[in-house]
Coordinates of C-alpha atoms and ligand atoms in Angstrom, one line a residue:
M988 CA 0.0 0.0 0.0
T989 CA 1.4 3.4 -0.9
V990 CA -0.1 6.9 -0.8
P991 CA 0.3 8.6 -4.2
A992 CA 2.6 11.7 -4.4
S993 CA 0.6 14.9 -4.1
G994 CA 1.1 17.9 -6.3
P995 CA 2.0 21.5 -5.6
L996 CA -1.0 23.5 -4.2
P997 CA -2.7 25.7 -6.8
P998 CA -2.6 29.4 -5.6
D999 CA -6.2 29.5 -4.6
I1000 CA -5.9 26.3 -2.5
A1001 CA -2.7 27.5 -0.9
A1002 CA -4.5 30.8 0.0
A1003 CA -7.4 28.8 1.6
L1004 CA -5.0 26.8 3.6
N1005 CA -3.0 29.8 4.9
A1006 CA -6.2 31.6 5.8
A1007 CA -7.7 28.6 7.6
V1008 CA -4.7 27.4 9.7
S1009 CA -4.6 30.5 11.9
R1010 CA -8.3 29.9 12.7
I1011 CA -8.1 26.1 13.5
V1012 CA -7.2 24.7 16.9
A1013 CA -8.6 21.2 16.7
F1014 CA -5.7 19.7 14.8
R1015 CA -2.8 20.6 12.5
V1016 CA -4.1 20.7 9.0
D1017 CA -1.8 18.8 6.6
L1018 CA -3.5 19.5 3.2
R1019 CA -2.4 17.5 0.2
W1020 CA -3.6 18.4 -3.3
Y1021 CA -4.2 16.0 -6.3
A1022 CA -5.2 17.0 -9.8
S1023 CA -6.8 13.5 -10.2
V1024 CA -7.4 10.6 -7.9
T1025 CA -9.7 7.6 -7.9
S1026 CA -11.3 8.9 -4.8
T1027 CA -10.1 11.1 -2.0
M1028 CA -11.5 8.4 0.3
D1029 CA -9.0 5.9 -1.1
V1030 CA -6.0 8.2 -0.6
A1031 CA -7.1 9.3 2.9
S1032 CA -7.8 5.7 4.0
E1033 CA -4.4 4.5 2.7
A1034 CA -2.7 7.3 4.5
A1035 CA -4.7 6.5 7.7
H1036 CA -3.7 2.8 7.5
L1037 CA -0.1 3.9 7.3
G1038 CA -0.4 6.1 10.4
G1039 CA -1.2 9.5 8.7
P1040 CA -2.0 12.1 11.4
E1041 CA -5.4 13.4 12.4
G1042 CA -6.0 16.5 10.3
L1043 CA -4.5 15.1 7.1
T1044 CA -6.8 16.5 4.4
I1045 CA -6.9 15.2 0.9
V1046 CA -8.3 17.5 -1.8
A1047 CA -8.7 16.7 -5.5
D1048 CA -9.7 18.6 -8.6
E1049 CA -11.1 15.4 -10.1
Q1050 CA -12.1 11.9 -8.9
T1051 CA -12.4 9.1 -11.4
R1052 CA -14.2 6.8 -9.0
G1053 CA -15.8 9.2 -6.5
R1054 CA -18.2 7.3 -4.3
G1055 CA -21.3 8.2 -2.3
R1056 CA -23.3 6.5 0.4
R1057 CA -24.8 3.1 -0.2
G1058 CA -22.4 2.2 -3.0
R1059 CA -23.5 5.0 -5.3
V1060 CA -21.3 6.9 -7.7
W1061 CA -20.4 10.5 -6.8
S1062 CA -19.8 12.2 -10.1
S1063 CA -16.6 14.2 -9.8
P1064 CA -15.5 15.9 -13.1
P1065 CA -12.5 18.2 -12.9
G1066 CA -13.1 21.7 -11.4
A1067 CA -16.9 21.2 -11.0
G1068 CA -16.9 20.2 -7.4
L1069 CA -15.0 20.4 -4.1
Y1070 CA -13.9 16.9 -3.3
V1071 CA -12.3 16.6 0.2
S1072 CA -11.5 13.8 2.7
F1073 CA -10.3 14.3 6.3
V1074 CA -8.4 11.8 8.4
L1075 CA -9.9 12.0 11.9
R1076 CA -9.0 9.8 14.9
P1077 CA -12.0 10.1 17.4
P1078 CA -12.0 7.6 20.2
L1079 CA -14.3 4.7 19.1
E1080 CA -14.7 1.3 20.8
S1081 CA -16.4 -0.2 17.7
L1082 CA -18.2 0.6 14.5
E1083 CA -21.4 0.7 16.5
S1084 CA -20.0 3.6 18.6
P1085 CA -22.5 6.5 18.9
V1086 CA -19.6 8.9 17.9
L1087 CA -19.9 7.9 14.3
P1088 CA -23.5 9.0 13.6
L1089 CA -22.9 12.1 15.6
L1090 CA -19.8 12.8 13.6
T1091 CA -21.8 12.7 10.3
L1092 CA -24.4 15.0 11.8
A1093 CA -21.6 17.3 13.0
A1094 CA -20.2 17.3 9.5
G1095 CA -23.6 18.2 8.0
V1096 CA -23.7 21.2 10.3
A1097 CA -20.2 22.2 9.3
V1098 CA -20.9 21.9 5.6
R1099 CA -24.0 24.0 6.0
D1100 CA -22.2 26.7 8.1
A1101 CA -19.3 26.8 5.5
L1102 CA -21.7 27.2 2.6
T1103 CA -23.6 30.0 4.4
E1104 CA -20.3 31.8 5.4
A1105 CA -18.8 31.5 1.9
T1106 CA -21.8 31.9 -0.4
G1107 CA -24.7 33.4 1.7
L1108 CA -26.8 30.3 0.9
A1109 CA -28.8 28.7 3.7
P1110 CA -29.2 25.1 2.7
V1111 CA -31.2 22.7 4.9
L1112 CA -30.0 19.2 6.1
K1113 CA -31.9 16.1 5.3
W1114 CA -31.4 13.1 7.5
P1115 CA -28.9 11.6 7.8
N1116 CA -26.6 14.2 6.1
D1117 CA -27.7 15.4 2.7
V1118 CA -27.2 19.2 2.2
M1119 CA -30.2 20.4 0.2
I1120 CA -31.4 23.6 -1.5
G1121 CA -35.2 23.0 -1.7
R1122 CA -35.6 19.4 -3.0
R1123 CA -32.2 19.4 -4.7
K1124 CA -29.0 18.0 -3.3
L1125 CA -26.0 20.4 -3.2
A1126 CA -23.5 18.4 -1.1
G1127 CA -23.0 15.0 0.4
I1128 CA -21.1 13.5 3.3
L1129 CA -19.6 10.0 3.7
A1130 CA -17.9 8.7 6.8
E1131 CA -15.9 5.5 6.6
G1132 CA -14.3 3.7 9.6
I1133 CA -10.8 2.5 8.9
A1134 CA -9.1 -0.5 10.7
I1135 CA -11.5 -0.1 13.7
G1136 CA -10.1 -2.0 16.7
T1137 CA -6.5 -1.8 15.5
P1138 CA -3.8 0.9 16.3
A1139 CA -4.4 2.4 12.9
Q1140 CA -8.1 3.0 13.7
A1141 CA -9.5 6.2 12.1
V1142 CA -12.5 7.7 10.5
V1143 CA -12.2 9.2 7.0
L1144 CA -14.8 11.9 6.5
G1145 CA -15.5 12.7 2.9
I1146 CA -17.3 15.8 1.7
G1147 CA -18.4 16.6 -1.9
I1148 CA -19.9 20.0 -2.8
N1149 CA -21.3 20.7 -6.3
L1150 CA -19.7 24.0 -7.4
A1151 CA -21.0 24.0 -11.0
P1152 CA -23.8 22.1 -12.9
A1153 CA -21.2 19.9 -14.6
A1154 CA -20.6 18.3 -11.2
H1155 CA -23.7 16.1 -11.6
P1156 CA -25.1 14.2 -14.6
P1157 CA -27.9 16.1 -16.5
E1158 CA -30.3 13.2 -15.8
I1159 CA -30.5 14.0 -12.1
A1160 CA -30.8 17.8 -12.7
D1161 CA -34.3 17.6 -11.0
R1162 CA -32.6 16.2 -7.8
A1163 CA -29.2 17.9 -7.7
T1164 CA -28.0 21.5 -7.8
S1165 CA -24.7 23.4 -7.5
I1166 CA -23.6 26.7 -5.9
E1167 CA -23.4 28.3 -9.4
V1168 CA -27.0 27.5 -10.1
A1169 CA -28.3 28.4 -6.6
V1170 CA -26.4 31.7 -6.3
G1171 CA -26.3 32.7 -10.0
E1172 CA -22.6 33.0 -10.3
P1173 CA -19.5 30.7 -9.9
P1174 CA -18.4 30.3 -6.3
D1175 CA -15.0 31.4 -4.9
R1176 CA -13.5 27.9 -4.4
S1177 CA -10.8 29.2 -2.1
R1178 CA -13.2 31.0 0.3
L1179 CA -15.4 27.9 0.4
L1180 CA -12.5 25.6 1.2
E1181 CA -11.2 27.9 3.9
E1182 CA -14.7 28.0 5.6
L1183 CA -15.1 24.2 5.2
L1184 CA -11.7 23.5 6.8
V1185 CA -12.6 25.8 9.7
A1186 CA -16.1 24.6 10.2
V1187 CA -15.2 20.9 10.1
A1188 CA -12.4 21.4 12.6
E1189 CA -14.8 23.4 14.9
A1190 CA -17.6 20.8 14.7
Y1191 CA -15.1 18.0 15.4
D1192 CA -13.6 19.8 18.3
R1193 CA -17.1 20.3 19.8
L1194 CA -17.8 16.6 19.4
R1195 CA -14.4 15.6 20.9
R1196 CA -15.0 17.8 23.9
G1197 CA -18.3 16.0 24.5
S1198 CA -20.7 18.8 23.3
A1199 CA -23.0 16.4 21.5
D1200 CA -25.9 18.5 22.7
D1201 CA -24.6 21.5 20.9
I1202 CA -24.3 19.5 17.7
L1203 CA -27.7 18.0 18.0
R1204 CA -29.2 21.4 18.7
A1205 CA -27.6 22.9 15.6
W1206 CA -28.4 19.9 13.4
R1207 CA -32.1 20.0 14.5
A1208 CA -32.3 23.7 13.8
A1209 CA -30.9 23.1 10.3
A1210 CA -33.1 20.1 9.5
P1211 CA -36.8 21.2 9.7
S1212 CA -37.9 18.1 7.8
A1213 CA -36.7 15.8 10.6
D1214 CA -40.0 16.7 12.4
G1215 CA -43.5 16.5 11.0
T1216 CA -42.6 15.6 7.4
E1217 CA -44.1 12.7 5.4
V1218 CA -41.3 10.3 4.3
E1219 CA -40.9 6.9 2.7
W1220 CA -38.1 4.4 2.8
D1221 CA -37.2 0.9 1.7
G1222 CA -37.8 -1.5 4.6
A1223 CA -36.9 -5.2 4.7
D1224 CA -40.5 -6.0 3.6
G1225 CA -41.0 -3.3 1.0
L1226 CA -41.9 0.4 1.0
R1227 CA -42.6 2.0 4.4
V1228 CA -44.2 5.4 5.0
G1229 CA -44.5 7.6 8.0
V1230 CA -44.2 11.1 9.5
T1231 CA -40.8 12.2 11.0
A1232 CA -40.8 12.8 14.8
G1233 CA -37.3 14.2 15.4
V1234 CA -33.8 12.9 15.8
D1235 CA -32.9 11.2 19.1
D1236 CA -29.7 11.8 21.0
D1237 CA -27.9 9.0 19.2
G1238 CA -28.7 10.6 15.8
A1239 CA -31.4 8.1 14.8
L1240 CA -34.5 9.4 13.0
R1241 CA -37.8 8.7 14.7
V1242 CA -40.8 8.1 12.4
V1243 CA -44.4 7.6 13.3
T1244 CA -46.0 4.9 11.2
A1245 CA -49.3 3.1 11.1
Q1246 CA -47.6 0.3 13.1
G1247 CA -46.1 2.7 15.7
L1248 CA -42.9 4.6 16.3
E1249 CA -39.9 3.4 14.4
R1250 CA -36.3 4.3 15.0
I1251 CA -34.2 4.5 11.8
T1252 CA -30.5 4.2 12.4
A1253 CA -29.1 3.6 8.9
G1254 CA -30.0 4.1 5.3
E1255 CA -32.0 7.1 4.1
V1256 CA -35.6 8.4 3.7
R1257 CA -37.2 10.1 0.8
W1258 CA -39.5 13.1 1.1
R1259 CA -43.0 12.4 -0.3
Ligands
LIG1172 C1 -23.4 11.0 -0.5 O1 -24.2 11.9 -0.3 O2 -23.8 9.9 -1.0 C2 -22.0 11.1 0.0 C3 -21.1 11.8 -1.1 C4 -19.7 12.0 -0.7 C5 -18.8 12.5 -1.8 C6 -17.5 12.8 -1.3 S1 -16.5 13.7 -2.6 C7 -15.1 13.5 -1.6 C8 -15.1 12.1 -1.0 N1 -14.6 11.2 -2.0 C9 -15.5 10.3 -2.4 O3 -15.3 9.4 -3.3 N2 -16.6 10.6 -1.8 C10 -16.6 11.7 -0.9

């Protein structure tokens, strides 16, 4: 296993890093830039296996095999999106640790805050961690546990933000959007990356210091559809429907169905 050699930082990426480091206390950001990778998750997880430090941040201009949750493809053409993975080393006893769902909720809040700071947009969060403008997805978050239970244990937190319409295939234009479309002009990638680095580090620091309440409060405020919205999902025995009834302290979505209250801990729901 080897970690591919990174390239020199483009000037706007270097500017984002310089501006962010003085604002970050949670960890030392070690940002590596790649013109093209299979997936920033692959590079970050290889680095984590090899003992890469917390705060190692992999950023790429293009991913040839970008991946989303549930085995989906995350379309990642050059220059059209921000593709970032962080190596984090939170204390986890197992993959079932409550820290993991809270980390993804914290990341959702961080992405939303960064987008608001850098672009003025106010996206909403959709459980578990889609970042939405109206009914269209603007950004996604993927957390993968690495070598849990071994000394190399880590979590790789991946974030993809659509900068321009080319980021997503035209056939999902009714379900996806980009900053360029939502704001009406191309975003300042450097400013967005700076705010993303700062917001992720801040949210992670809060989680590490045990402020799960703060994270849940912020997440609930940013996710109005987690309470009182009709949703459907694919259950073991077919399509299920219900009305959301909030997120519990472990990050599970509560849904009232005809059969009673359900607690959804994994997967996703669709708005009806
Ligand atoms: C999702 O909503 O399904 C999660 C999407 C996560 C995409 C990001 S882009 C950076 C990192 N590298 C990947 O291959 N995936 C994540």
